[in-house]
mmCIF file with all atom_site columns, C-alpha atoms in Angstrom:
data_model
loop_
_atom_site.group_PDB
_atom_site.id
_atom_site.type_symbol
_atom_site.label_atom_id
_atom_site.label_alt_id
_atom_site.label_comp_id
_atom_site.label_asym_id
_atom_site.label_entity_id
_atom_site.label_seq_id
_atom_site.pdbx_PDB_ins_code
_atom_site.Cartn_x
_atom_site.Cartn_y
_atom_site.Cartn_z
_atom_site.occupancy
_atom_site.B_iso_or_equiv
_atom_site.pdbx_formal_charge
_atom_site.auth_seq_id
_atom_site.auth_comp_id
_atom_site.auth_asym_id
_atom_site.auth_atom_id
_atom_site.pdbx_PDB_model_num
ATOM 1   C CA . UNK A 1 1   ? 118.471 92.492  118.076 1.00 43.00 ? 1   UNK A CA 1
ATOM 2   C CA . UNK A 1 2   ? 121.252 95.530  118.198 1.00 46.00 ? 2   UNK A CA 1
ATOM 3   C CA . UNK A 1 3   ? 123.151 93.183  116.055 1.00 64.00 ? 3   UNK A CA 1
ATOM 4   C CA . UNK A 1 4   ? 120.753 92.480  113.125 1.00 75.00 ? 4   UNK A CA 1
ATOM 5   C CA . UNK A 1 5   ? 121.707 94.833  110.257 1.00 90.00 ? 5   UNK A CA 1
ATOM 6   C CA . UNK A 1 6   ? 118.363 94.613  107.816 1.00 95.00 ? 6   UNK A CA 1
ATOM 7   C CA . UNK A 1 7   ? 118.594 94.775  103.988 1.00 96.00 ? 7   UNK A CA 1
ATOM 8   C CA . UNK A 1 8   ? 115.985 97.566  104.095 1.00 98.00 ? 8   UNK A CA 1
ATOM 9   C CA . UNK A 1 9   ? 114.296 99.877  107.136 1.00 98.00 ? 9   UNK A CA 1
ATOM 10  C CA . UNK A 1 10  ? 110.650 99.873  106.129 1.00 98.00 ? 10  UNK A CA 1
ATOM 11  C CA . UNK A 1 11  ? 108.243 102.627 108.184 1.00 98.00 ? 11  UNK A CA 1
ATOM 12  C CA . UNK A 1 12  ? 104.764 102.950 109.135 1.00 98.00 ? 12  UNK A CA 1
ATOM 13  C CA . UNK A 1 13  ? 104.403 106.803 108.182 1.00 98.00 ? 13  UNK A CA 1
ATOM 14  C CA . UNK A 1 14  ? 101.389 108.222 109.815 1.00 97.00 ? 14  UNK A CA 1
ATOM 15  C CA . UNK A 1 15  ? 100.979 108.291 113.281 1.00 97.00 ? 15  UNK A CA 1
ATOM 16  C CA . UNK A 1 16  ? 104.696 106.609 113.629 1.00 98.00 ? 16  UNK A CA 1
ATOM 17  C CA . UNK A 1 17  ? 106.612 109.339 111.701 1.00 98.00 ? 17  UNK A CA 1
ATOM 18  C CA . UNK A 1 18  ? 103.899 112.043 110.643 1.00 98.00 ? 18  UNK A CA 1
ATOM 19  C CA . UNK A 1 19  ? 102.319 113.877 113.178 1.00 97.00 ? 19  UNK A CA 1
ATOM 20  C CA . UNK A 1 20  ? 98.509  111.868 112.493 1.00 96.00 ? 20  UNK A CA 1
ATOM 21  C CA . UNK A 1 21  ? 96.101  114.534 113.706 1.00 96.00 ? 21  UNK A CA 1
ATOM 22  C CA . UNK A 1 22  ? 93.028  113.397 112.710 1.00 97.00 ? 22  UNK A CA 1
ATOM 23  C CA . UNK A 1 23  ? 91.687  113.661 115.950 1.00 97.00 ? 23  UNK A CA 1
ATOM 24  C CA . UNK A 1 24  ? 92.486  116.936 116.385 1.00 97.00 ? 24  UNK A CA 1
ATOM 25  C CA . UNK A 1 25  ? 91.328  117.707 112.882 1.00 97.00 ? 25  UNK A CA 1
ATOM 26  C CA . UNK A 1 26  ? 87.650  116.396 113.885 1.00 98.00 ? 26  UNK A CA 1
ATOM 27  C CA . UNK A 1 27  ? 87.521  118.208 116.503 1.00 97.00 ? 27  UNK A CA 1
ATOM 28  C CA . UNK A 1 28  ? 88.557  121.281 115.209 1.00 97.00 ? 28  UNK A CA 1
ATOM 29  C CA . UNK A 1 29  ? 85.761  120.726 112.527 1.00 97.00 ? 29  UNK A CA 1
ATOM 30  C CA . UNK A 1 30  ? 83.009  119.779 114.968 1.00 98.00 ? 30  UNK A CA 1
ATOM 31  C CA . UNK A 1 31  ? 83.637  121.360 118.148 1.00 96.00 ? 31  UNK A CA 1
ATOM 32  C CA . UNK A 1 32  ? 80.207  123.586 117.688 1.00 95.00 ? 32  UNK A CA 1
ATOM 33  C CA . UNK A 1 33  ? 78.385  120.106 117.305 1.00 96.00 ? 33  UNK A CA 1
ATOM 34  C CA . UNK A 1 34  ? 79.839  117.931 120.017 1.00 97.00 ? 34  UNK A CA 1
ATOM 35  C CA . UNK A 1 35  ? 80.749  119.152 123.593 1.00 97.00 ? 35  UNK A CA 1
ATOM 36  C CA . UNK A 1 36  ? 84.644  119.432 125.046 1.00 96.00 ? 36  UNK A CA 1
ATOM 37  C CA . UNK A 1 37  ? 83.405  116.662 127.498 1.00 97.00 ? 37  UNK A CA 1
ATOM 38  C CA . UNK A 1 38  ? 81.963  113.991 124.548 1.00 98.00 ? 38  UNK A CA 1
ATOM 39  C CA . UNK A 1 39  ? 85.026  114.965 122.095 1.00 98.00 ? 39  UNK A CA 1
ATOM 40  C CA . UNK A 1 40  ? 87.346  112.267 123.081 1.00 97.00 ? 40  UNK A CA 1
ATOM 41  C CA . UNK A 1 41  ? 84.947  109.448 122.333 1.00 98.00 ? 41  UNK A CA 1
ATOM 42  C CA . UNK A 1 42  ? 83.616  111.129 119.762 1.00 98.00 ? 42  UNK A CA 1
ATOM 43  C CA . UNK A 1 43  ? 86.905  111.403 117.791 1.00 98.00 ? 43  UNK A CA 1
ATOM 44  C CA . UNK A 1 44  ? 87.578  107.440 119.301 1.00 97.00 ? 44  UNK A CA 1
ATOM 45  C CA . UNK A 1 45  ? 84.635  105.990 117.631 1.00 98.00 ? 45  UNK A CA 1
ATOM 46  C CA . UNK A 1 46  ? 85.959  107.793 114.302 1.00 98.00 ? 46  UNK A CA 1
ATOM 47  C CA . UNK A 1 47  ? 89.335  105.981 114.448 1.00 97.00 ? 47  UNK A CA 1
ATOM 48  C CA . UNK A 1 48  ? 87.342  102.876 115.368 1.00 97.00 ? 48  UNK A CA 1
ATOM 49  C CA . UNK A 1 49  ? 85.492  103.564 111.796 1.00 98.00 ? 49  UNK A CA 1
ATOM 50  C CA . UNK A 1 50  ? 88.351  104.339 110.485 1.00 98.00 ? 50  UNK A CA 1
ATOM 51  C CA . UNK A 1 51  ? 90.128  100.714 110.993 1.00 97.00 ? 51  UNK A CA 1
ATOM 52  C CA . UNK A 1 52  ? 86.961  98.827  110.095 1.00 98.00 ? 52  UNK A CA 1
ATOM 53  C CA . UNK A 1 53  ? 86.660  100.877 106.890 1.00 98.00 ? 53  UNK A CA 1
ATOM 54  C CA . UNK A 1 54  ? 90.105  100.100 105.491 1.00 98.00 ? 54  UNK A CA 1
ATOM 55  C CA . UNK A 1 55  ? 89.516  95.899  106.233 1.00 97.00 ? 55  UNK A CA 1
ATOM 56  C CA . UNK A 1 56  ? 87.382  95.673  102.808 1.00 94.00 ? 56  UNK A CA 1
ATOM 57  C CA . UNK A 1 57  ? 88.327  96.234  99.218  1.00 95.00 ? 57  UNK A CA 1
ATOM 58  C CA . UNK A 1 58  ? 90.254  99.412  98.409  1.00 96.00 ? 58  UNK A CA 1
ATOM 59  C CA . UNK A 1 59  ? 88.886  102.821 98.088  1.00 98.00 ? 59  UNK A CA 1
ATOM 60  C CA . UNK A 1 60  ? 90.464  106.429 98.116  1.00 98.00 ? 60  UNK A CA 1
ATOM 61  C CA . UNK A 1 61  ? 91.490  107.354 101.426 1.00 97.00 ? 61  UNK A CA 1
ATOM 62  C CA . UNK A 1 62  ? 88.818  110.296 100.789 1.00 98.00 ? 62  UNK A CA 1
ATOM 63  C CA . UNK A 1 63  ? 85.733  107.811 101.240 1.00 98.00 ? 63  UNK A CA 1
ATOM 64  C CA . UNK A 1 64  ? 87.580  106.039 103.792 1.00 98.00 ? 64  UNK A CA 1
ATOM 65  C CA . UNK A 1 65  ? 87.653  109.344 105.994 1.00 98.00 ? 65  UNK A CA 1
ATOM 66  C CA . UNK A 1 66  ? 83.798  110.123 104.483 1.00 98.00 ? 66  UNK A CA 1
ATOM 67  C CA . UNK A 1 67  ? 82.286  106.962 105.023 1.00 98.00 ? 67  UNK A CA 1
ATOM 68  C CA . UNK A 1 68  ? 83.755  106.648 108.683 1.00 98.00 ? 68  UNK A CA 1
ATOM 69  C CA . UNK A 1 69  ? 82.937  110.289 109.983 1.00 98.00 ? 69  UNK A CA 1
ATOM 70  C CA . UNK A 1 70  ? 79.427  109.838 108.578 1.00 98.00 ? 70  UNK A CA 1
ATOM 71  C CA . UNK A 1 71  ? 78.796  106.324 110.600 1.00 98.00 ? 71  UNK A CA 1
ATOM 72  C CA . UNK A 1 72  ? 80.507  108.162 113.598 1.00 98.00 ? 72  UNK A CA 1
ATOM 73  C CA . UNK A 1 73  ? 77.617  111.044 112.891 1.00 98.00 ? 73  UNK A CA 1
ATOM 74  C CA . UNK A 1 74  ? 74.907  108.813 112.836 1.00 98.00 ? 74  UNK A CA 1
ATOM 75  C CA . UNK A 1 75  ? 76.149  107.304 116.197 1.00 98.00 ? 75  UNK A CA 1
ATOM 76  C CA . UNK A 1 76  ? 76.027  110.241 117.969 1.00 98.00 ? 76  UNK A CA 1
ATOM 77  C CA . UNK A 1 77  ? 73.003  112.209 115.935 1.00 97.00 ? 77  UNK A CA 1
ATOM 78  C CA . UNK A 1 78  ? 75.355  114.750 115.293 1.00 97.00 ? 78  UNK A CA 1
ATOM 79  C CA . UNK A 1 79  ? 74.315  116.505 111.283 1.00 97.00 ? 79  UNK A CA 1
ATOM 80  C CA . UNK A 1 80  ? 77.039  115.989 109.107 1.00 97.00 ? 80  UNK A CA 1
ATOM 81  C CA . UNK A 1 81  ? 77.623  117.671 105.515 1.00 97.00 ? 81  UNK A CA 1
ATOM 82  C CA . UNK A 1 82  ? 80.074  116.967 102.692 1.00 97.00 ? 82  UNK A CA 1
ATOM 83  C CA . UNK A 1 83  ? 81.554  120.243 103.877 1.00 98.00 ? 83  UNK A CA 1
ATOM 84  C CA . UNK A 1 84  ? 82.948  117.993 107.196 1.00 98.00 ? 84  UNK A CA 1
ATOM 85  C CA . UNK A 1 85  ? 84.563  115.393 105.202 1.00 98.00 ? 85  UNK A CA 1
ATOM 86  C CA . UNK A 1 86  ? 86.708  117.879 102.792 1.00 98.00 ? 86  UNK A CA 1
ATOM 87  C CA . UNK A 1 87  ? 87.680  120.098 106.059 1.00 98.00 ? 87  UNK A CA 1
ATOM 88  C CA . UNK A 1 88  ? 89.011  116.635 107.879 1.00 97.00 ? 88  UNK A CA 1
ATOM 89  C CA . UNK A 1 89  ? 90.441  115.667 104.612 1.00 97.00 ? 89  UNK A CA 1
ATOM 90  C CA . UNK A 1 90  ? 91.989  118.708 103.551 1.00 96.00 ? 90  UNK A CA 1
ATOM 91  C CA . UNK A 1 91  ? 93.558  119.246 106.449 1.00 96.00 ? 91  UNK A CA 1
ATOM 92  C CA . UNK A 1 92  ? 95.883  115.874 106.530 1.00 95.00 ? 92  UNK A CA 1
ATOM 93  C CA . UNK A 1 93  ? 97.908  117.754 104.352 1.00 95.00 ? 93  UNK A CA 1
ATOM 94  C CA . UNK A 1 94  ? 99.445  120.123 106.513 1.00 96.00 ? 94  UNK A CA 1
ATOM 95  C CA . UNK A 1 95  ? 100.344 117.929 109.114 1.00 97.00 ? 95  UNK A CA 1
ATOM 96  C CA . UNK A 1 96  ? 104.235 117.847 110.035 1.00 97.00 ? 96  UNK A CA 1
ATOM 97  C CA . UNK A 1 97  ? 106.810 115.322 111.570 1.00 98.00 ? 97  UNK A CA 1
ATOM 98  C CA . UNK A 1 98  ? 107.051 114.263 115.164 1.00 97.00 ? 98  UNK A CA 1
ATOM 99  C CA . UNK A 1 99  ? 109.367 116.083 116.446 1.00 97.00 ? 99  UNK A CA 1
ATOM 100 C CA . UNK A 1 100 ? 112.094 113.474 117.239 1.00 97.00 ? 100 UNK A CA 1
ATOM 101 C CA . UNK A 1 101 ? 112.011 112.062 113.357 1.00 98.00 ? 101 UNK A CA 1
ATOM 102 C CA . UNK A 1 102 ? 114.500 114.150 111.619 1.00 97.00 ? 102 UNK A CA 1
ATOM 103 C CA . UNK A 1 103 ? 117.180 113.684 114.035 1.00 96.00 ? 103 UNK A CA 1
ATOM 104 C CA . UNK A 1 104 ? 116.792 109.570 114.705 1.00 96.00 ? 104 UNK A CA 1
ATOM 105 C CA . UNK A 1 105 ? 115.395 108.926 110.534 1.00 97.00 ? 105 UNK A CA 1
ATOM 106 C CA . UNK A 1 106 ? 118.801 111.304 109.379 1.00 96.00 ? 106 UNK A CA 1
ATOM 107 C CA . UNK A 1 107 ? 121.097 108.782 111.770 1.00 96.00 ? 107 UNK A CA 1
ATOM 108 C CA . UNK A 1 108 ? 119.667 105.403 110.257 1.00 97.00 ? 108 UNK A CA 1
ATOM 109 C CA . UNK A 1 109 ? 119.260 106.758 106.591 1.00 97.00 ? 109 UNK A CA 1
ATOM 110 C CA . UNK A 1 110 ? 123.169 106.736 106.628 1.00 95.00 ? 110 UNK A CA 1
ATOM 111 C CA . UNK A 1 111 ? 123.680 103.141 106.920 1.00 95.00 ? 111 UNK A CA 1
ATOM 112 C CA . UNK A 1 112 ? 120.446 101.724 106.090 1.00 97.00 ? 112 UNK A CA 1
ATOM 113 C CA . UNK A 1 113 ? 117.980 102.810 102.730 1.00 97.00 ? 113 UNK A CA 1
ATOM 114 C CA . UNK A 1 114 ? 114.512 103.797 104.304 1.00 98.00 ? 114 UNK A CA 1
ATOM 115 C CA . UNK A 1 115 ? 111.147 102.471 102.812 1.00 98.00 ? 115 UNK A CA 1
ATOM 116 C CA . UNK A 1 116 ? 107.672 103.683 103.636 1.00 98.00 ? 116 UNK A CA 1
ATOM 117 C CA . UNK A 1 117 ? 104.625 101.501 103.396 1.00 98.00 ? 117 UNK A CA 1
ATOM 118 C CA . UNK A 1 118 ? 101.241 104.065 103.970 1.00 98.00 ? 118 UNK A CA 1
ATOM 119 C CA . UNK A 1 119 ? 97.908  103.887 104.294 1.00 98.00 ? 119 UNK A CA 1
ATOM 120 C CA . UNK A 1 120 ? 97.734  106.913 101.816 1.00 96.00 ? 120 UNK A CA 1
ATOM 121 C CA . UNK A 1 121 ? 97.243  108.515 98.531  1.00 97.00 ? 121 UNK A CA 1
ATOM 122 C CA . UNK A 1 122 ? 100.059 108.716 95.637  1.00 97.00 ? 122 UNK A CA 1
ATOM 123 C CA . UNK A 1 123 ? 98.758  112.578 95.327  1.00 95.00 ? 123 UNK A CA 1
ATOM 124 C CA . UNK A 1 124 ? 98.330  112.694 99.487  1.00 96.00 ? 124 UNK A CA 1
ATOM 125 C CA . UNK A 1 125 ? 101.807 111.489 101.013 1.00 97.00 ? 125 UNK A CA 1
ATOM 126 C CA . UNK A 1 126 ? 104.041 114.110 98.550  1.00 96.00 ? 126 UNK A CA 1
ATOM 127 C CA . UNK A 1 127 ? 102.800 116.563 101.065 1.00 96.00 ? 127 UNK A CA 1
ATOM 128 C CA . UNK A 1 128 ? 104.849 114.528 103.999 1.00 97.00 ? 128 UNK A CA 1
ATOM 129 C CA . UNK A 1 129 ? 107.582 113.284 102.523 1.00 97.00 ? 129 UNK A CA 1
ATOM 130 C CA . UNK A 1 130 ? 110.574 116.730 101.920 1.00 96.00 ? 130 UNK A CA 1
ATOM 131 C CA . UNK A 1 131 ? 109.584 116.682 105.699 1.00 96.00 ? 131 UNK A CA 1
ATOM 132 C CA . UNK A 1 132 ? 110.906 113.835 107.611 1.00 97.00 ? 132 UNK A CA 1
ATOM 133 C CA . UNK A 1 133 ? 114.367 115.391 106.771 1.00 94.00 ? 133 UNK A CA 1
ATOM 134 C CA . UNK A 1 134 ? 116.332 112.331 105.546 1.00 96.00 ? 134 UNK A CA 1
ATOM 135 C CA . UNK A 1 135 ? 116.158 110.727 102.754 1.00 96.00 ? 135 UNK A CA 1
ATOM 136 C CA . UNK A 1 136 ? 113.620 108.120 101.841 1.00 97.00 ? 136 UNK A CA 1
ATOM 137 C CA . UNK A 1 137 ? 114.746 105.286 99.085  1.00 97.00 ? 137 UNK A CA 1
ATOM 138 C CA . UNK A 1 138 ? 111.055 104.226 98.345  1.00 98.00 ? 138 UNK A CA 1
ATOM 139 C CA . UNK A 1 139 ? 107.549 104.756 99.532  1.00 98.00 ? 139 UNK A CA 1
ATOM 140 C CA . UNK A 1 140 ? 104.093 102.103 98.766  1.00 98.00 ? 140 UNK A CA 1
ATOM 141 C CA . UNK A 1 141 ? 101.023 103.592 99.155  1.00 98.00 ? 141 UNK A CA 1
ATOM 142 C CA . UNK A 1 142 ? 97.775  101.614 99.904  1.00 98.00 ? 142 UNK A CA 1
ATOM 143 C CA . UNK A 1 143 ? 96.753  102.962 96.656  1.00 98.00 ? 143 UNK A CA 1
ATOM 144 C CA . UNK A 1 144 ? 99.627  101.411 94.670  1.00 98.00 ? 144 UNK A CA 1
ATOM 145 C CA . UNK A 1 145 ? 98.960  98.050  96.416  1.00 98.00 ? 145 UNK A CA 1
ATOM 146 C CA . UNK A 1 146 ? 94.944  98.090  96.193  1.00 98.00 ? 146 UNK A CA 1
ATOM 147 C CA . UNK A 1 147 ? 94.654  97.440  99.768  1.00 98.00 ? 147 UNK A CA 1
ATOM 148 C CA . UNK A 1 148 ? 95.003  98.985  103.321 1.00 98.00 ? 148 UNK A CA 1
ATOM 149 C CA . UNK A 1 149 ? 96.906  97.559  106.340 1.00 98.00 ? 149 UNK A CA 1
ATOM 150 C CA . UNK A 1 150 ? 96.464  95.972  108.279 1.00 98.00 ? 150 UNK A CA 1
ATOM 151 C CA . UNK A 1 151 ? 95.653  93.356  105.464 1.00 98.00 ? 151 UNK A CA 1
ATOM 152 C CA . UNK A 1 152 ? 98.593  91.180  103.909 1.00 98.00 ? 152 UNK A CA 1
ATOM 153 C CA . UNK A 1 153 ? 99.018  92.541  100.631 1.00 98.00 ? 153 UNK A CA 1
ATOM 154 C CA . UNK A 1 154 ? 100.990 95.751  101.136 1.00 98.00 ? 154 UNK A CA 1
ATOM 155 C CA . UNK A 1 155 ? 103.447 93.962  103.231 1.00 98.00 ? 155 UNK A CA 1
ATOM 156 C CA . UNK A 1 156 ? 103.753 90.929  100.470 1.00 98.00 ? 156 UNK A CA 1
ATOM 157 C CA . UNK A 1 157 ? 103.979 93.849  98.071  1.00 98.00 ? 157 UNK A CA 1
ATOM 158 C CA . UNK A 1 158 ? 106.854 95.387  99.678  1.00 98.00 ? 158 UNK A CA 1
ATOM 159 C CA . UNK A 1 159 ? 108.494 92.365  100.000 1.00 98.00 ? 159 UNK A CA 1
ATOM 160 C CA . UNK A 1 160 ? 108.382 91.355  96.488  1.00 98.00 ? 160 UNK A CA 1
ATOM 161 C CA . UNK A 1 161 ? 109.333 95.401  95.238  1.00 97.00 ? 161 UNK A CA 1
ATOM 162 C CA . UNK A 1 162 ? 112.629 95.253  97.477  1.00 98.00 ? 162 UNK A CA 1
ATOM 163 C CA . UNK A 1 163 ? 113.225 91.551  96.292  1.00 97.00 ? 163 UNK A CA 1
ATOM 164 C CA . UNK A 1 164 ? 114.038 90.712  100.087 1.00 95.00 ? 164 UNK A CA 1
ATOM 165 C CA . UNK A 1 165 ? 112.465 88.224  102.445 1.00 95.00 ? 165 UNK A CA 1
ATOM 166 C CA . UNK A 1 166 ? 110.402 88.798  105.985 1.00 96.00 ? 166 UNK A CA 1
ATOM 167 C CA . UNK A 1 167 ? 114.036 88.074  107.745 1.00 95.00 ? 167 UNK A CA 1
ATOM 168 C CA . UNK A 1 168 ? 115.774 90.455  105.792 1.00 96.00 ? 168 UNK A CA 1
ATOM 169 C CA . UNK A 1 169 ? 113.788 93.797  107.027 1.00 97.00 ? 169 UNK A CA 1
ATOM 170 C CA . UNK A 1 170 ? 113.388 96.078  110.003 1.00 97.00 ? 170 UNK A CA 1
ATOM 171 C CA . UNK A 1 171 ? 109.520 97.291  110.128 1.00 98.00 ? 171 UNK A CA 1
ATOM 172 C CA . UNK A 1 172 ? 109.103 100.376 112.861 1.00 98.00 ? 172 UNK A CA 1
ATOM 173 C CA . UNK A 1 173 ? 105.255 101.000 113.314 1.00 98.00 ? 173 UNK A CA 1
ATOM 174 C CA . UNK A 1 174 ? 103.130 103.035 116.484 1.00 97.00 ? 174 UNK A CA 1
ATOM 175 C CA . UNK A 1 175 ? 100.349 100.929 115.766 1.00 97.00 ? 175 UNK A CA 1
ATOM 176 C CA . UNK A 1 176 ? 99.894  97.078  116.516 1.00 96.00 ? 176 UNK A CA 1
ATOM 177 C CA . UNK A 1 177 ? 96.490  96.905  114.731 1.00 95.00 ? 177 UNK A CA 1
ATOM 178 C CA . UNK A 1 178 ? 97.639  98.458  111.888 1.00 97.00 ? 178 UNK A CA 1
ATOM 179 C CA . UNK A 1 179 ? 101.005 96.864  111.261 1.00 97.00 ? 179 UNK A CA 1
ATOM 180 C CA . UNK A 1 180 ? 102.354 94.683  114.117 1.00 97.00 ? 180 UNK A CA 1
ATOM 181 C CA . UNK A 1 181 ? 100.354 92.528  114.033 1.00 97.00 ? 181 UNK A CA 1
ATOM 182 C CA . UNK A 1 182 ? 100.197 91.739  110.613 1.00 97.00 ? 182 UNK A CA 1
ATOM 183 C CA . UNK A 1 183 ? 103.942 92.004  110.873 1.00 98.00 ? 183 UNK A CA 1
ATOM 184 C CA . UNK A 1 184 ? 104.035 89.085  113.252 1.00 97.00 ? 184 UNK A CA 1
ATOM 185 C CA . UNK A 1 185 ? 101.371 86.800  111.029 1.00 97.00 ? 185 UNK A CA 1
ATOM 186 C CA . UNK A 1 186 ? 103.566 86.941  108.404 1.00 96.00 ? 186 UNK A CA 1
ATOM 187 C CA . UNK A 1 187 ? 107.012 85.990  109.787 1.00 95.00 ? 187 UNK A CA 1
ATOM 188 C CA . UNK A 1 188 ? 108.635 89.111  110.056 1.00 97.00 ? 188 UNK A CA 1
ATOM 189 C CA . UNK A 1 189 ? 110.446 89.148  113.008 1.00 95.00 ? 189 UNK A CA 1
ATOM 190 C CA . UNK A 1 190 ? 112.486 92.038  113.162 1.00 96.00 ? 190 UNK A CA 1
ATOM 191 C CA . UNK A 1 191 ? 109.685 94.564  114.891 1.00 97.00 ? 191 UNK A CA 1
ATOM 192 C CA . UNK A 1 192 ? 109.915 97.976  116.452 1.00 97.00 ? 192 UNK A CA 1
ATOM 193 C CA . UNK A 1 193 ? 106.926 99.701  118.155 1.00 98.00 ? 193 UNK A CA 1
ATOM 194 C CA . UNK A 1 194 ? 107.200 103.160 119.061 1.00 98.00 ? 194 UNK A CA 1
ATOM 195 C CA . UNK A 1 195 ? 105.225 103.453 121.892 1.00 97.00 ? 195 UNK A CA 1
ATOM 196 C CA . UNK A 1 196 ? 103.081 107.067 121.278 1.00 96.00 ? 196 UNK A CA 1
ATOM 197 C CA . UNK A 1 197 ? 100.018 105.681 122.921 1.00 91.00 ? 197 UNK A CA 1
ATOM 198 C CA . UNK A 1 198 ? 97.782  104.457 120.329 1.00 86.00 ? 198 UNK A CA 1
ATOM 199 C CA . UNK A 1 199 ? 97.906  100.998 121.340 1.00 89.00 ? 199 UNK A CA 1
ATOM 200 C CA . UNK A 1 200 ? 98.252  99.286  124.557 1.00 92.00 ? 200 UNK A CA 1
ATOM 201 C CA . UNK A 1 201 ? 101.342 97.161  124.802 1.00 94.00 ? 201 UNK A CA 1
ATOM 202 C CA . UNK A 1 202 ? 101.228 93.531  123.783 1.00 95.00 ? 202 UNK A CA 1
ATOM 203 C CA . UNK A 1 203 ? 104.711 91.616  124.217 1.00 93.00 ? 203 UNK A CA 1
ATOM 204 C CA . UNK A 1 204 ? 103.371 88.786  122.730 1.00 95.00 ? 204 UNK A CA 1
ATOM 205 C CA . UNK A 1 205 ? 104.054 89.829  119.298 1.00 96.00 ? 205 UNK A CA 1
ATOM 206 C CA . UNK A 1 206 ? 107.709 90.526  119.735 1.00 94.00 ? 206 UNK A CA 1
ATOM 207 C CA . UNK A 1 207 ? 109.013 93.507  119.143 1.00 96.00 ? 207 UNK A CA 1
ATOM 208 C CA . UNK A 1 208 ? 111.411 95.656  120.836 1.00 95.00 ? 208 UNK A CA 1
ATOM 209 C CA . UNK A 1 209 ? 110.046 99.314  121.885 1.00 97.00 ? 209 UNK A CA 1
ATOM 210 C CA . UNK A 1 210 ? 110.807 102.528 121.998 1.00 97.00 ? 210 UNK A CA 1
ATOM 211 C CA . UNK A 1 211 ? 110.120 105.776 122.563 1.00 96.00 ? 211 UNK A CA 1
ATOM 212 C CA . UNK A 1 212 ? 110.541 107.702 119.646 1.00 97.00 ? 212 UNK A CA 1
ATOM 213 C CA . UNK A 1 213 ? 112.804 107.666 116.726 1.00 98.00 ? 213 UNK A CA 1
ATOM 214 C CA . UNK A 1 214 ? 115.576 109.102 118.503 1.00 97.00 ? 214 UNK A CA 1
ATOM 215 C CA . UNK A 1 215 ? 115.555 105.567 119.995 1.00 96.00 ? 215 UNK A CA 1
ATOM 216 C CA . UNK A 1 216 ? 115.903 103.599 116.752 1.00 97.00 ? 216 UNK A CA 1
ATOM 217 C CA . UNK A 1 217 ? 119.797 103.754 115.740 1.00 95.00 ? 217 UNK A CA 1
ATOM 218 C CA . UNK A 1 218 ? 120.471 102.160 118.890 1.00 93.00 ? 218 UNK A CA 1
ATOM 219 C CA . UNK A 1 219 ? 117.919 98.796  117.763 1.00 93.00 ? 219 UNK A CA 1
ATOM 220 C CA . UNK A 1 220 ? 120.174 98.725  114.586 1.00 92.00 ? 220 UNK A CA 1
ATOM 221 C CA . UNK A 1 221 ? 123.925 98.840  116.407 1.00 89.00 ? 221 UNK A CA 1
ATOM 222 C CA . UNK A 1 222 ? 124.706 102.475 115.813 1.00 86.00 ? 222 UNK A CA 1
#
């Protein structure tokens, strides 16, 4: 794979590039509610809500975040107010890089034009973009597209915007369920997973890992 030179780099953003907090942003907001020993699977059952919220028809990342910390709530009889979903919410916008991205996104942007395809808001990812420090020659947002990933349409989307095929692109995610996976259903071959512990390793839908970013210019021969 160090030899294939893609047509276009396209990125997972949050979680992969962007520092995806909302974990820690939950907990921050609920810590008087839920006990330092219950946290973690509180704040797991919220992701959890937060994949099976983005599988239907499209709806501002706002609601998605809403709707899933309120079934997380009612779970574990915790109160909730409106108050908890604009704290959670508001707070995605300060979150920052990883701190490997500049460096390893900076090396590829010279050869290769870097696309992002996110699960966010065309007034929510402005916030996160000046600060991956390289360039970026496009960005998709779920909103654009009318649908979240892990479903199909964002990725045919892409593909049809940068007028390439599923052979003709590099797509670096952290998350199997999110992208991977649909990467792999739909042909493309040319996979990276960067292994930050969100997912358990699956070989079986063929993709070549790494650590962190600083890892990637090697995948692509430089």
């Amino acid at each position: 794979m160090a030899l294939f030179k893609p047509k276009f780099i396209t990125f997972d953003c949050y979680g992969t590039l962007i520092n995806f907090d909302m974990a820690g942003a939950a907990e921050r907001c609920f810590k008087d509610r839920v006990s330092a020993q219950e946290m973690l699977a509180f704040t797991t059952d919220f992701a959890r809500y937060r994949f099976d919220e983005v599988l239907g028809a499209w709806k501002p990342y706002y609601d998605v975040v809403s709707d899933a910390i309120q079934r997380t709530c009612k779970k574990w009889g915790v109160a909730w107010s409106q108050a908890d979903s604009d704290f959670i919410y508001t707070d995605c916008a300060t979150w920052g890089p990883h701190s490997d991205v500049p460096a390893g996104l900076a090396k590829v942007a010279k050869e290769f034009p870097l696309v992002l395809l996110t699960n966010s808001m065309n007034d929510l990812i402005p916030h996160h973009v000046p600060r991956l420090g390289a360039p970026i020659h496009m960005t998709i947002t779920a909103e654009e597209v009318g649908a979240y990933k892990p479903q199909m349409k964002g990725f045919e989307y892409m593909l049809d915007k940068l007028n390439c095929g599923p052979e003709e692109i590099l797509h670096v995610s952290s998350s199997l369920r999110y992208d991977l996976m649909t990467c792999y259903d739909m042909g493309i071959k040319n996979k990276v997973w960067v292994n930050r512990g969100h997912d358990p390793a699956n070989p079986a839908y063929q993709y070549t890992e790494i650590n962190d970013i600083g890892g990637l210019p090697a995948v692509v021969g430089l």
